[in-house]
């Protein structure tokens, strides 16, 4: 009994080899769709890299950007705001105010492997066409209200600003500490139905829409799990080929 429990818990995590294999399969379908995903190597090393996609989306931005004292994008226990603050925030999500406007914003998404958490992590940054980076509050204001509630109550916990572990630049990050809470049911259901799961696809389909990153349905129909005995070098080759066909941003 305990062995089964341990096995179930362990399956909620991902080793780096499976991460790269899963990314390789995901990138194959992206290349077929011309969906914009590519594998980026770091310092020319196949051992270090990440999946990347850049999109332009219309967003609400402040004409006078500043850090609000009422920002909902905070770490840890501070994310549990008072109910009246939530109500105020809900009222704020709607038509742009006099100090806000619609603008095209460049979102750059990175999918990295975390050795500490043994799971993928989604990093992203957003900037206007003029090159100004969006503030935490502006990013939060462009998260759909339904996802705002989830971020405050779990399982994702919060959006934070962190240094990119491979690039050393400031990025936003969906904190991964509760990934197991939404991956466990998906993996257990797949196991019960004797279906294979591509961890990257399942995970990204859940966390991506929170920050405006949608995954087309065709991925679910076309992208399967890595072959049990596949080699990590195969995924690296596939990822590199996909990056080449995707071209520069």
Tab-separated table of C-alpha atoms in Angstrom:
chain	number	residue	atom	x	y	z
A	1	UNK	CA	0.000	0.000	0.000
A	2	UNK	CA	2.723	2.449	0.970
A	3	UNK	CA	4.681	1.557	-2.167
A	4	UNK	CA	1.716	2.557	-4.318
A	5	UNK	CA	1.402	5.838	-2.462
A	6	UNK	CA	5.079	6.626	-2.861
A	7	UNK	CA	4.904	5.777	-6.543
A	8	UNK	CA	1.941	8.090	-7.029
A	9	UNK	CA	3.674	10.952	-5.241
A	10	UNK	CA	6.894	10.465	-7.160
A	11	UNK	CA	5.029	10.553	-10.481
A	12	UNK	CA	3.999	14.156	-9.774
A	13	UNK	CA	7.603	15.161	-10.322
A	14	UNK	CA	9.774	15.124	-13.407
A	15	UNK	CA	13.385	14.226	-14.026
A	16	UNK	CA	15.411	16.428	-16.368
A	17	UNK	CA	15.738	13.763	-19.046
A	18	UNK	CA	11.958	13.330	-19.279
A	19	UNK	CA	11.567	17.108	-19.275
A	20	UNK	CA	13.759	17.414	-22.359
A	21	UNK	CA	12.077	14.483	-24.096
A	22	UNK	CA	8.619	15.923	-23.388
A	23	UNK	CA	9.725	19.337	-24.650
A	24	UNK	CA	11.072	17.725	-27.819
A	25	UNK	CA	7.701	16.148	-28.611
A	26	UNK	CA	5.907	19.388	-27.812
A	27	UNK	CA	8.256	21.318	-30.112
A	28	UNK	CA	7.706	18.858	-32.952
A	29	UNK	CA	4.010	19.697	-33.012
A	30	UNK	CA	4.700	23.413	-32.584
A	31	UNK	CA	6.905	23.278	-35.668
A	32	UNK	CA	4.125	21.518	-37.581
A	33	UNK	CA	1.640	24.224	-36.533
A	34	UNK	CA	4.140	27.064	-36.901
A	35	UNK	CA	3.069	27.976	-33.378
A	36	UNK	CA	6.240	29.860	-32.487
A	37	UNK	CA	7.818	27.683	-29.796
A	38	UNK	CA	11.569	27.084	-30.025
A	39	UNK	CA	14.373	25.618	-27.950
A	40	UNK	CA	16.968	28.146	-26.796
A	41	UNK	CA	20.392	26.863	-25.832
A	42	UNK	CA	22.409	28.779	-23.230
A	43	UNK	CA	26.006	29.580	-24.167
A	44	UNK	CA	25.829	27.045	-26.982
A	45	UNK	CA	25.408	24.155	-24.539
A	46	UNK	CA	22.898	21.389	-25.252
A	47	UNK	CA	22.837	20.626	-21.543
A	48	UNK	CA	21.306	23.980	-20.640
A	49	UNK	CA	18.309	25.499	-22.344
A	50	UNK	CA	14.614	26.278	-22.268
A	51	UNK	CA	11.518	26.466	-24.450
A	52	UNK	CA	10.633	29.964	-25.604
A	53	UNK	CA	7.689	31.665	-27.274
A	54	UNK	CA	7.000	35.347	-27.942
A	55	UNK	CA	3.556	36.764	-28.710
A	56	UNK	CA	1.986	40.198	-29.096
A	57	UNK	CA	-1.248	40.720	-27.181
A	58	UNK	CA	-3.501	43.728	-26.486
A	59	UNK	CA	-3.270	44.712	-22.819
A	60	UNK	CA	-4.390	47.358	-20.390
A	61	UNK	CA	-1.429	49.439	-19.304
A	62	UNK	CA	-1.042	52.513	-17.149
A	63	UNK	CA	-0.192	55.791	-18.805
A	64	UNK	CA	1.577	56.766	-15.563
A	65	UNK	CA	3.123	53.493	-14.349
A	66	UNK	CA	3.872	53.256	-10.651
A	67	UNK	CA	3.995	50.627	-7.936
A	68	UNK	CA	0.723	50.669	-6.038
A	69	UNK	CA	0.589	50.028	-2.307
A	70	UNK	CA	-2.489	47.943	-3.017
A	71	UNK	CA	-0.719	45.619	-5.458
A	72	UNK	CA	-2.145	42.130	-5.383
A	73	UNK	CA	1.069	40.602	-6.636
A	74	UNK	CA	2.773	39.774	-3.385
A	75	UNK	CA	4.620	36.789	-2.006
A	76	UNK	CA	3.704	34.089	0.455
A	77	UNK	CA	1.079	34.636	3.143
A	78	UNK	CA	0.592	38.297	2.137
A	79	UNK	CA	-1.260	37.002	-0.922
A	80	UNK	CA	-4.239	36.243	1.324
A	81	UNK	CA	-5.886	39.641	1.051
A	82	UNK	CA	-8.886	40.919	2.960
A	83	UNK	CA	-12.243	40.231	1.339
A	84	UNK	CA	-12.937	43.920	0.880
A	85	UNK	CA	-9.691	44.290	-1.069
A	86	UNK	CA	-10.797	41.490	-3.377
A	87	UNK	CA	-14.080	43.260	-3.987
A	88	UNK	CA	-12.261	46.495	-4.792
A	89	UNK	CA	-10.004	44.618	-7.184
A	90	UNK	CA	-12.923	42.917	-8.911
A	91	UNK	CA	-14.499	46.299	-9.546
A	92	UNK	CA	-11.238	47.540	-11.000
A	93	UNK	CA	-11.168	44.809	-13.674
A	94	UNK	CA	-13.244	46.061	-16.563
A	95	UNK	CA	-13.058	49.125	-18.742
A	96	UNK	CA	-9.725	50.988	-18.663
A	97	UNK	CA	-9.671	53.995	-16.338
A	98	UNK	CA	-8.573	57.494	-17.338
A	99	UNK	CA	-5.005	56.579	-16.346
A	100	UNK	CA	-5.072	53.382	-18.433
A	101	UNK	CA	-5.215	52.519	-22.102
A	102	UNK	CA	-5.021	49.611	-24.533
A	103	UNK	CA	-1.655	48.872	-26.088
A	104	UNK	CA	0.126	46.009	-27.828
A	105	UNK	CA	2.379	44.221	-25.348
A	106	UNK	CA	5.165	41.774	-26.131
A	107	UNK	CA	4.957	38.697	-23.884
A	108	UNK	CA	7.971	36.411	-23.837
A	109	UNK	CA	7.433	33.006	-22.213
A	110	UNK	CA	10.172	30.629	-21.064
A	111	UNK	CA	9.675	27.053	-19.840
A	112	UNK	CA	12.585	25.927	-17.679
A	113	UNK	CA	13.382	22.845	-15.660
A	114	UNK	CA	13.795	23.432	-11.925
A	115	UNK	CA	16.303	21.082	-10.332
A	116	UNK	CA	15.149	22.239	-6.888
A	117	UNK	CA	11.457	21.478	-7.416
A	118	UNK	CA	11.982	18.754	-10.055
A	119	UNK	CA	9.223	20.210	-12.199
A	120	UNK	CA	8.929	22.727	-15.054
A	121	UNK	CA	8.580	26.413	-14.214
A	122	UNK	CA	7.024	29.150	-16.337
A	123	UNK	CA	8.945	32.422	-16.501
A	124	UNK	CA	7.735	35.383	-18.539
A	125	UNK	CA	8.254	39.082	-19.117
A	126	UNK	CA	6.100	41.722	-20.756
A	127	UNK	CA	7.013	45.021	-22.385
A	128	UNK	CA	5.448	47.670	-24.583
A	129	UNK	CA	6.559	48.335	-28.143
A	130	UNK	CA	8.534	51.262	-26.754
A	131	UNK	CA	10.508	48.860	-24.575
A	132	UNK	CA	9.000	49.705	-21.176
A	133	UNK	CA	8.607	46.661	-18.934
A	134	UNK	CA	5.192	46.167	-17.371
A	135	UNK	CA	4.975	46.477	-13.603
A	136	UNK	CA	3.697	43.724	-11.353
A	137	UNK	CA	0.413	45.573	-10.967
A	138	UNK	CA	-0.019	45.955	-14.717
A	139	UNK	CA	0.619	42.247	-15.224
A	140	UNK	CA	-1.911	41.467	-12.516
A	141	UNK	CA	-4.528	43.788	-14.042
A	142	UNK	CA	-4.320	41.788	-17.265
A	143	UNK	CA	-4.933	38.441	-15.571
A	144	UNK	CA	-8.539	37.313	-16.018
A	145	UNK	CA	-10.593	37.801	-12.802
A	146	UNK	CA	-11.280	34.055	-12.554
A	147	UNK	CA	-7.560	33.330	-12.510
A	148	UNK	CA	-6.935	36.163	-10.048
A	149	UNK	CA	-9.123	34.340	-7.551
A	150	UNK	CA	-7.203	31.123	-8.132
A	151	UNK	CA	-3.861	32.824	-7.684
A	152	UNK	CA	-4.958	34.215	-4.348
A	153	UNK	CA	-6.445	30.943	-3.114
A	154	UNK	CA	-4.133	28.377	-4.757
A	155	UNK	CA	-2.964	26.109	-6.154
A	156	UNK	CA	-0.508	28.440	-7.891
A	157	UNK	CA	-0.057	30.663	-4.805
A	158	UNK	CA	1.297	33.809	-6.448
A	159	UNK	CA	3.083	35.570	-9.260
A	160	UNK	CA	6.511	36.822	-8.241
A	161	UNK	CA	9.386	38.644	-9.853
A	162	UNK	CA	12.596	36.638	-9.882
A	163	UNK	CA	15.958	36.564	-11.582
A	164	UNK	CA	15.957	34.225	-14.565
A	165	UNK	CA	18.207	31.318	-13.445
A	166	UNK	CA	19.865	30.973	-16.868
A	167	UNK	CA	19.892	34.554	-18.139
A	168	UNK	CA	20.320	36.504	-14.907
A	169	UNK	CA	17.613	39.002	-15.958
A	170	UNK	CA	14.424	40.010	-14.108
A	171	UNK	CA	11.404	37.911	-15.089
A	172	UNK	CA	7.977	37.204	-13.661
A	173	UNK	CA	7.370	33.650	-12.499
A	174	UNK	CA	4.392	31.514	-11.568
A	175	UNK	CA	5.677	30.028	-8.336
A	176	UNK	CA	5.883	26.219	-8.641
A	177	UNK	CA	5.495	25.233	-4.997
A	178	UNK	CA	1.976	23.830	-5.468
A	179	UNK	CA	2.308	22.309	-8.908
A	180	UNK	CA	1.745	18.866	-7.415
A	181	UNK	CA	-1.759	19.880	-6.304
A	182	UNK	CA	-3.069	20.178	-9.848
A	183	UNK	CA	-0.745	17.699	-11.560
A	184	UNK	CA	-1.490	14.807	-9.205
A	185	UNK	CA	-5.206	14.475	-10.192
A	186	UNK	CA	-4.375	14.695	-13.898
A	187	UNK	CA	-1.663	12.053	-13.663
A	188	UNK	CA	-3.727	9.746	-11.458
A	189	UNK	CA	-6.691	9.973	-13.843
A	190	UNK	CA	-4.474	9.168	-16.813
A	191	UNK	CA	-2.971	6.225	-14.952
A	192	UNK	CA	-6.415	4.877	-14.044
A	193	UNK	CA	-7.487	5.137	-17.685
A	194	UNK	CA	-4.180	3.623	-18.843
A	195	UNK	CA	-3.363	6.708	-20.921
A	196	UNK	CA	0.042	8.204	-21.476
A	197	UNK	CA	0.660	11.812	-20.444
A	198	UNK	CA	3.072	14.364	-21.794
A	199	UNK	CA	3.886	16.218	-18.587
A	200	UNK	CA	4.874	19.478	-20.318
A	201	UNK	CA	1.666	19.592	-22.342
A	202	UNK	CA	-0.592	18.844	-19.375
A	203	UNK	CA	1.204	21.281	-17.082
A	204	UNK	CA	1.405	24.120	-19.620
A	205	UNK	CA	-2.269	23.727	-20.542
A	206	UNK	CA	-3.091	24.502	-16.908
A	207	UNK	CA	-0.634	27.265	-16.009
A	208	UNK	CA	-0.314	28.992	-19.395
A	209	UNK	CA	-3.803	30.542	-19.633
A	210	UNK	CA	-3.287	32.195	-16.241
A	211	UNK	CA	-0.859	34.617	-17.883
A	212	UNK	CA	-2.393	34.735	-21.355
A	213	UNK	CA	-0.596	31.750	-22.889
A	214	UNK	CA	-3.061	29.418	-24.580
A	215	UNK	CA	-2.232	25.925	-25.835
A	216	UNK	CA	-4.243	24.873	-28.925
A	217	UNK	CA	-6.376	21.757	-28.573
A	218	UNK	CA	-4.472	20.009	-31.346
A	219	UNK	CA	-1.515	19.565	-28.974
A	220	UNK	CA	-3.640	17.320	-26.773
A	221	UNK	CA	-4.569	15.216	-29.794
A	222	UNK	CA	-1.091	14.982	-31.298
A	223	UNK	CA	1.479	15.129	-28.477
A	224	UNK	CA	1.993	11.953	-26.480
A	225	UNK	CA	4.377	10.896	-23.713
A	226	UNK	CA	8.048	10.140	-24.393
A	227	UNK	CA	8.892	6.570	-25.351
A	228	UNK	CA	10.091	4.686	-22.240
A	229	UNK	CA	13.584	4.020	-23.605
A	230	UNK	CA	14.065	7.196	-25.648
A	231	UNK	CA	17.375	9.000	-25.271
A	232	UNK	CA	17.612	12.603	-24.112
A	233	UNK	CA	19.852	13.401	-27.072
A	234	UNK	CA	16.937	12.723	-29.381
A	235	UNK	CA	14.917	15.443	-27.674
A	236	UNK	CA	17.827	17.855	-27.855
A	237	UNK	CA	18.185	17.246	-31.588
A	238	UNK	CA	14.474	17.709	-32.152
A	239	UNK	CA	14.453	20.886	-30.083
A	240	UNK	CA	17.422	22.325	-31.958
A	241	UNK	CA	15.824	21.524	-35.305
A	242	UNK	CA	12.596	23.161	-34.186
A	243	UNK	CA	14.466	26.249	-33.072
A	244	UNK	CA	16.126	26.479	-36.477
A	245	UNK	CA	12.835	26.261	-38.360
A	246	UNK	CA	11.191	28.819	-36.084
A	247	UNK	CA	13.759	31.487	-36.936
A	248	UNK	CA	14.436	34.712	-35.002
A	249	UNK	CA	11.714	36.600	-33.149
